[in-house]
Amino acid sequence: MKPLRAILALVLGLTGVGASSLATATQTPEPSETSDAQRVSLMAVPDALGVVRPGTNLRVTVTVANNGSSTLTAGEASLHFAANRFDSAAELGEWLETEPEQDAEPIGHAVATHGDVTIDPRSTTELVFDVPAAELGLTATVTGAYPVTVEFGDEDGELAEARSAIVWQPADATAAVNLGVVMPLVVPREPTGLIDADKLEGYTGSTGLLTRQLTAASTAAFPLAIAIDPMILASIRVLGSDAPQSAVDWMSRLESLPNDTFTLSYADSDLTAALQGGSGAVVQPESFAFALDPARFAAPAEEPGATQTATPSPTSEPDQVTLPGPEDLLAWPSASASIGWPAADTVTTADLAPLSAAGYQNLILASGNVDGEGTSPHVNVADQSAVISHSLVSRLLDAAVGAVSTAQWQQEMARLSAVLATMAGTDGHGRTALATLDRTQPSGFRLAETATTLESLPWANPATLDAVLALPPTEANLVDEAHSPEVLSQMAAALQADGADAAFATVAADPSIITSERRLALLAVMSNRWRATSGDWPAAISQFLDESAALRSSVHVVDRGQILVLADRPDLPIAVRNDLDQPVTVTLTVDPLTAGLAVQERSVSVTLEPESQRNVPVPVQSVANGNVPVRVTLTSTPGVQIGQPMIIRVNVQAGWETAGTIAVAVIMAVVFGIGITRNILRRRKEAAAADVGSERIDAMETTGD
């Protein structure tokens, strides 16, 4: 392969390898953004997955897409082939995944051409290349992969290139790779950490995502190890009798599969981001009590006419229901040892001890995270057992499973076949490898088709995950691969909020109702599936922080403006609000910031009912008139400060109470005095009138005589 290496050096230069280039030939750019380099895209699909045997011709179907807004004329496509076998899968992968340099000479020589190609705007055309076996000039006696390049250009020069590979198989007998594949059984991101009944019914229905994934795993001829998100299990079990029947049936079907299985971290949360962000331990669920409804777990009512078979104990409580605990909701009867699957290339040496302490006996590490992989994917890194996921094979598998068209799937499968044939041919028979499927964008659309085709490849033998773990481990070194500073900054903020939520929860009658729900939300926002789109995870973290801030402000002192104090020894009314759905107990502490007011009872404890507000009387004594700023602080029973202290303005005007009392007394005295005076005068007037009347009567009697 020396000549090919020399040519590769000229063609590739120092360009790096990128996984995203796998789909370059199949992407269609936006019309308004189409440049000359993007105007044409190619897809090269060799027949029979690129397998060529002695005496058979090479047939390659090329799809040419005109992504531009003008007609492409006078185009020419050429198929190039080099009879230089790739020495290793890494060399082949680098060639497939590296963008060619502009104006670089093609590898090998043109073995077929198509000229005068015309393609309308936003249209595609298919070109078929038939190359006689003699033209290839292959005479090797061993199986190997060889480069195939398709170039398309017009009179202005080259516009696009597509790369593929064929596998030369001179005889039926060939070396094979024992390949194990791990597929994640997951759902799209779920911010709350629990899947509601409606979504579960959709996921587990006849055409639902989880049903498609399970069907693919159960029907594939190639055995797939299944990594189950325990959030799915808990979401079904927490519903009890209200769980959709389709979800219950789905879980029973999952339990009956013979595949190797293990559970992921809850919500497939990132195992190392929190560790590197300062958690100190693997973040795990606390409790599900907040989501459990006892009515869903009550024993079914007896049928009418049923005979009672046992007499209840006099001390028993017939209405008491035993609710499942976290261990019941998350349990899974897996035969595989506890396996931790961190995100690819995110593990550092400092993460190993906490991962082991969390119970992970084995780790799945991406090959870029490990140095020293030999012919076995089972290794020991710093006394930690791990299996290595072959990054190149995994990327090619993902590209095939996620292919949006049959042609794209055939292209990716031909590439995967070539890589596996190279691994088998260069490393010898009996080589074992492990591949993992992407869990950021669960689909399963072409999973069964891909797995079945893998089983048909002569250089790929199926291997179970347990068989991979049973291999004797070899020593390897961990290559520290930490998360980016941006990710760790976001993660540290989320962990800090989680800690603040836990501290705030001490105010509640049952803190676990708050902390367990918030913990699930944290695990949900840590899910690897948020990383599918670059801008989604920061937005999810921001929402988590906003929810945390809203929670911690749900118990607070109500600002009702300035308080007027007229008495010498009044009760200062402080309003406290509880917006939670459970009782809270707080200690209210009042501290005047000037000497105008003295607090008789500095701290007062009070219990508030759910969603209520209450005035808390705090006895004070007026010292001097004027405005007095008073700092009011809330703390929970253990002494945790709740929210920020509030400054309340108190206007002390104690002298007005004495003056007011005197004024009222004077007014009352005047009123009473006037009343008494009027009463005396009236009585005197009545007496005088009586005397005058008596005198008149006497005079009349005298005159009559």
CSV table of N, CA and C in Angstrom, one decimal, residues 535-606:
chain,number,residue,atom,x,y,z
A,535,GLY,N,-27.7,24.3,20.0
A,535,GLY,CA,-28.2,25.4,20.8
A,535,GLY,C,-29.3,25.0,21.8
A,536,ASP,N,-29.7,23.7,21.8
A,536,ASP,CA,-30.8,23.3,22.6
A,536,ASP,C,-30.4,23.1,24.1
A,537,TRP,N,-29.2,22.6,24.4
A,537,TRP,CA,-28.9,22.3,25.8
A,537,TRP,C,-28.7,23.6,26.6
A,538,PRO,N,-28.0,24.6,26.1
A,538,PRO,CA,-28.0,25.9,26.9
A,538,PRO,C,-29.4,26.4,27.2
A,539,ALA,N,-30.3,26.3,26.2
A,539,ALA,CA,-31.6,26.8,26.5
A,539,ALA,C,-32.3,25.9,27.6
A,540,ALA,N,-32.1,24.6,27.6
A,540,ALA,CA,-32.7,23.8,28.6
A,540,ALA,C,-32.1,24.1,29.9
A,541,ILE,N,-30.8,24.3,30.0
A,541,ILE,CA,-30.2,24.7,31.3
A,541,ILE,C,-30.8,26.0,31.8
A,542,SER,N,-30.9,26.9,30.9
A,542,SER,CA,-31.5,28.2,31.3
A,542,SER,C,-32.9,28.1,31.9
A,543,GLN,N,-33.7,27.2,31.2
A,543,GLN,CA,-35.1,27.0,31.7
A,543,GLN,C,-35.0,26.3,33.1
A,544,PHE,N,-34.1,25.4,33.3
A,544,PHE,CA,-34.0,24.7,34.6
A,544,PHE,C,-33.6,25.7,35.7
A,545,LEU,N,-32.7,26.6,35.4
A,545,LEU,CA,-32.3,27.6,36.3
A,545,LEU,C,-33.5,28.6,36.7
A,546,ASP,N,-34.3,28.9,35.6
A,546,ASP,CA,-35.4,29.8,35.9
A,546,ASP,C,-36.4,29.1,36.8
A,547,GLU,N,-36.7,27.8,36.6
A,547,GLU,CA,-37.6,27.0,37.4
A,547,GLU,C,-37.1,26.9,38.8
A,548,SER,N,-35.8,26.8,39.0
A,548,SER,CA,-35.2,26.7,40.3
A,548,SER,C,-35.4,28.1,41.0
A,549,ALA,N,-35.2,29.2,40.3
A,549,ALA,CA,-35.3,30.5,41.0
A,549,ALA,C,-36.8,30.7,41.4
A,550,ALA,N,-37.7,30.3,40.5
A,550,ALA,CA,-39.2,30.4,40.8
A,550,ALA,C,-39.5,29.6,42.0
A,551,LEU,N,-39.0,28.4,42.1
A,551,LEU,CA,-39.3,27.5,43.3
A,551,LEU,C,-38.8,28.2,44.6
A,552,ARG,N,-37.6,28.7,44.6
A,552,ARG,CA,-37.0,29.3,45.8
A,552,ARG,C,-37.7,30.6,46.2
A,553,SER,N,-38.5,31.2,45.3
A,553,SER,CA,-39.2,32.5,45.7
A,553,SER,C,-40.6,32.2,46.0
A,554,SER,N,-41.0,30.9,46.1
A,554,SER,CA,-42.4,30.6,46.4
A,554,SER,C,-42.8,30.8,47.8
A,555,VAL,N,-41.8,30.9,48.7
A,555,VAL,CA,-42.1,31.3,50.1
A,555,VAL,C,-41.3,32.5,50.4
A,556,HIS,N,-42.0,33.6,50.7
A,556,HIS,CA,-41.4,34.9,50.7
A,556,HIS,C,-42.2,35.9,51.6
A,557,VAL,N,-41.5,37.0,52.0
A,557,VAL,CA,-42.1,38.1,52.7
A,557,VAL,C,-42.8,39.0,51.6
A,558,VAL,N,-44.0,39.3,51.9
A,558,VAL,CA,-44.8,40.2,50.9
A,558,VAL,C,-44.5,41.6,51.2
A,559,ASP,N,-44.1,42.3,50.2
A,559,ASP,CA,-43.8,43.8,50.3
A,559,ASP,C,-45.1,44.5,50.1
A,560,ARG,N,-45.6,45.1,51.2
A,560,ARG,CA,-46.9,45.8,51.1
A,560,ARG,C,-46.7,47.3,51.3
A,561,GLY,N,-45.5,47.8,51.1
A,561,GLY,CA,-45.2,49.2,51.2
A,561,GLY,C,-44.8,49.6,52.6
A,562,GLN,N,-44.8,50.9,52.9
A,562,GLN,CA,-44.4,51.4,54.2
A,562,GLN,C,-45.5,51.1,55.2
A,563,ILE,N,-45.0,50.8,56.4
A,563,ILE,CA,-45.9,50.5,57.6
A,563,ILE,C,-45.9,51.7,58.5
A,564,LEU,N,-47.0,52.2,58.9
A,564,LEU,CA,-47.1,53.3,59.8
A,564,LEU,C,-47.3,52.8,61.2
A,565,VAL,N,-46.5,53.3,62.1
A,565,VAL,CA,-46.6,52.9,63.6
A,565,VAL,C,-46.9,54.2,64.4
A,566,LEU,N,-48.0,54.2,65.1
A,566,LEU,CA,-48.4,55.3,65.9
A,566,LEU,C,-48.4,55.0,67.4
A,567,ALA,N,-48.3,53.8,67.8
A,567,ALA,CA,-48.3,53.4,69.2
A,567,ALA,C,-46.9,53.2,69.7
A,568,ASP,N,-46.8,53.3,71.0
A,568,ASP,CA,-45.5,53.1,71.7
A,568,ASP,C,-45.1,51.6,71.6
A,569,ARG,N,-46.1,50.7,71.8
A,569,ARG,CA,-45.8,49.2,71.9
A,569,ARG,C,-46.8,48.5,71.0
A,570,PRO,N,-46.6,48.6,69.7
A,570,PRO,CA,-47.5,47.9,68.7
A,570,PRO,C,-47.0,46.6,68.3
A,571,ASP,N,-47.8,45.8,67.6
A,571,ASP,CA,-47.4,44.6,66.9
A,571,ASP,C,-47.1,45.0,65.4
A,572,LEU,N,-45.9,44.7,64.9
A,572,LEU,CA,-45.6,45.0,63.6
A,572,LEU,C,-46.1,43.9,62.7
A,573,PRO,N,-47.1,44.2,61.7
A,573,PRO,CA,-47.6,43.1,60.9
A,573,PRO,C,-46.7,42.8,59.7
A,574,ILE,N,-46.1,41.6,59.6
A,574,ILE,CA,-45.3,41.2,58.5
A,574,ILE,C,-46.1,40.1,57.8
A,575,ALA,N,-46.3,40.3,56.5
A,575,ALA,CA,-47.0,39.4,55.6
A,575,ALA,C,-46.1,38.3,55.0
A,576,VAL,N,-46.4,37.1,55.2
A,576,VAL,CA,-45.6,36.0,54.6
A,576,VAL,C,-46.5,35.1,53.7
A,577,ARG,N,-45.9,34.8,52.5
A,577,ARG,CA,-46.7,34.1,51.5
A,577,ARG,C,-46.1,32.7,51.3
A,578,ASN,N,-46.9,31.6,51.1
A,578,ASN,CA,-46.5,30.3,50.8
A,578,ASN,C,-47.3,29.9,49.5
A,579,ASP,N,-46.6,29.8,48.4
A,579,ASP,CA,-47.2,29.3,47.2
A,579,ASP,C,-47.0,27.8,46.9
A,580,LEU,N,-46.4,27.1,47.8
A,580,LEU,CA,-46.2,25.7,47.6
A,580,LEU,C,-47.5,25.0,47.9
A,581,ASP,N,-47.6,23.7,47.4
A,581,ASP,CA,-48.8,22.9,47.7
A,581,ASP,C,-48.7,22.0,48.9
A,582,GLN,N,-47.9,22.4,49.8
A,582,GLN,CA,-47.8,21.7,51.1
A,582,GLN,C,-47.4,22.7,52.2
A,583,PRO,N,-47.7,22.4,53.5
A,583,PRO,CA,-47.4,23.4,54.5
A,583,PRO,C,-45.9,23.7,54.7
A,584,VAL,N,-45.6,24.9,55.1
A,584,VAL,CA,-44.2,25.2,55.4
A,584,VAL,C,-44.1,25.9,56.8
A,585,THR,N,-42.9,25.7,57.4
A,585,THR,CA,-42.7,26.3,58.7
A,585,THR,C,-41.4,27.2,58.5
A,586,VAL,N,-41.6,28.5,58.9
A,586,VAL,CA,-40.5,29.4,58.8
A,586,VAL,C,-40.3,30.2,60.1
A,587,THR,N,-39.1,30.6,60.3
A,587,THR,CA,-38.8,31.5,61.4
A,587,THR,C,-38.5,32.9,60.8
A,588,LEU,N,-39.3,33.9,61.2
A,588,LEU,CA,-39.2,35.2,60.7
A,588,LEU,C,-38.4,36.0,61.7
A,589,THR,N,-37.3,36.6,61.2
A,589,THR,CA,-36.4,37.4,62.1
A,589,THR,C,-36.4,38.8,61.6
A,590,VAL,N,-36.6,39.7,62.6
A,590,VAL,CA,-36.8,41.2,62.3
A,590,VAL,C,-35.6,41.9,63.0
A,591,ASP,N,-34.9,42.7,62.2
A,591,ASP,CA,-33.8,43.5,62.7
A,591,ASP,C,-33.9,44.9,62.2
A,592,PRO,N,-34.2,45.9,63.2
A,592,PRO,CA,-34.2,47.3,62.8
A,592,PRO,C,-32.8,47.7,62.5
A,593,LEU,N,-32.6,48.5,61.4
A,593,LEU,CA,-31.3,49.0,61.0
A,593,LEU,C,-31.0,50.3,61.6
A,594,THR,N,-31.9,51.0,62.3
A,594,THR,CA,-31.6,52.2,63.1
A,594,THR,C,-32.2,52.1,64.5
A,595,ALA,N,-32.0,53.1,65.3
A,595,ALA,CA,-32.4,52.9,66.7
A,595,ALA,C,-33.8,53.5,67.0
A,596,GLY,N,-34.6,53.7,65.9
A,596,GLY,CA,-35.9,54.3,66.1
A,596,GLY,C,-36.9,53.3,66.6
A,597,LEU,N,-36.6,52.0,66.5
A,597,LEU,CA,-37.5,51.0,66.9
A,597,LEU,C,-36.8,49.8,67.6
A,598,ALA,N,-37.4,49.3,68.6
A,598,ALA,CA,-36.8,48.2,69.4
A,598,ALA,C,-37.7,47.0,69.2
A,599,VAL,N,-37.1,45.8,68.9
A,599,VAL,CA,-37.9,44.6,68.7
A,599,VAL,C,-38.0,43.9,70.0
A,600,GLN,N,-39.2,43.6,70.4
A,600,GLN,CA,-39.4,42.9,71.7
A,600,GLN,C,-39.2,41.4,71.5
A,601,GLU,N,-39.6,40.9,70.4
A,601,GLU,CA,-39.4,39.4,70.1
A,601,GLU,C,-38.8,39.3,68.7
A,602,ARG,N,-37.5,39.2,68.6
A,602,ARG,CA,-36.8,39.3,67.4
A,602,ARG,C,-37.1,38.2,66.4
A,603,SER,N,-37.4,37.0,66.8
A,603,SER,CA,-37.6,35.8,65.9
A,603,SER,C,-39.0,35.2,66.3
A,604,VAL,N,-39.8,35.0,65.3
A,604,VAL,CA,-41.1,34.4,65.4
A,604,VAL,C,-41.3,33.3,64.5
A,605,SER,N,-41.6,32.1,64.9
A,605,SER,CA,-41.9,30.9,64.1
A,605,SER,C,-43.4,30.9,63.7
A,606,VAL,N,-43.6,30.5,62.5
A,606,VAL,CA,-45.0,30.4,62.0
A,606,VAL,C,-45.1,29.3,61.0
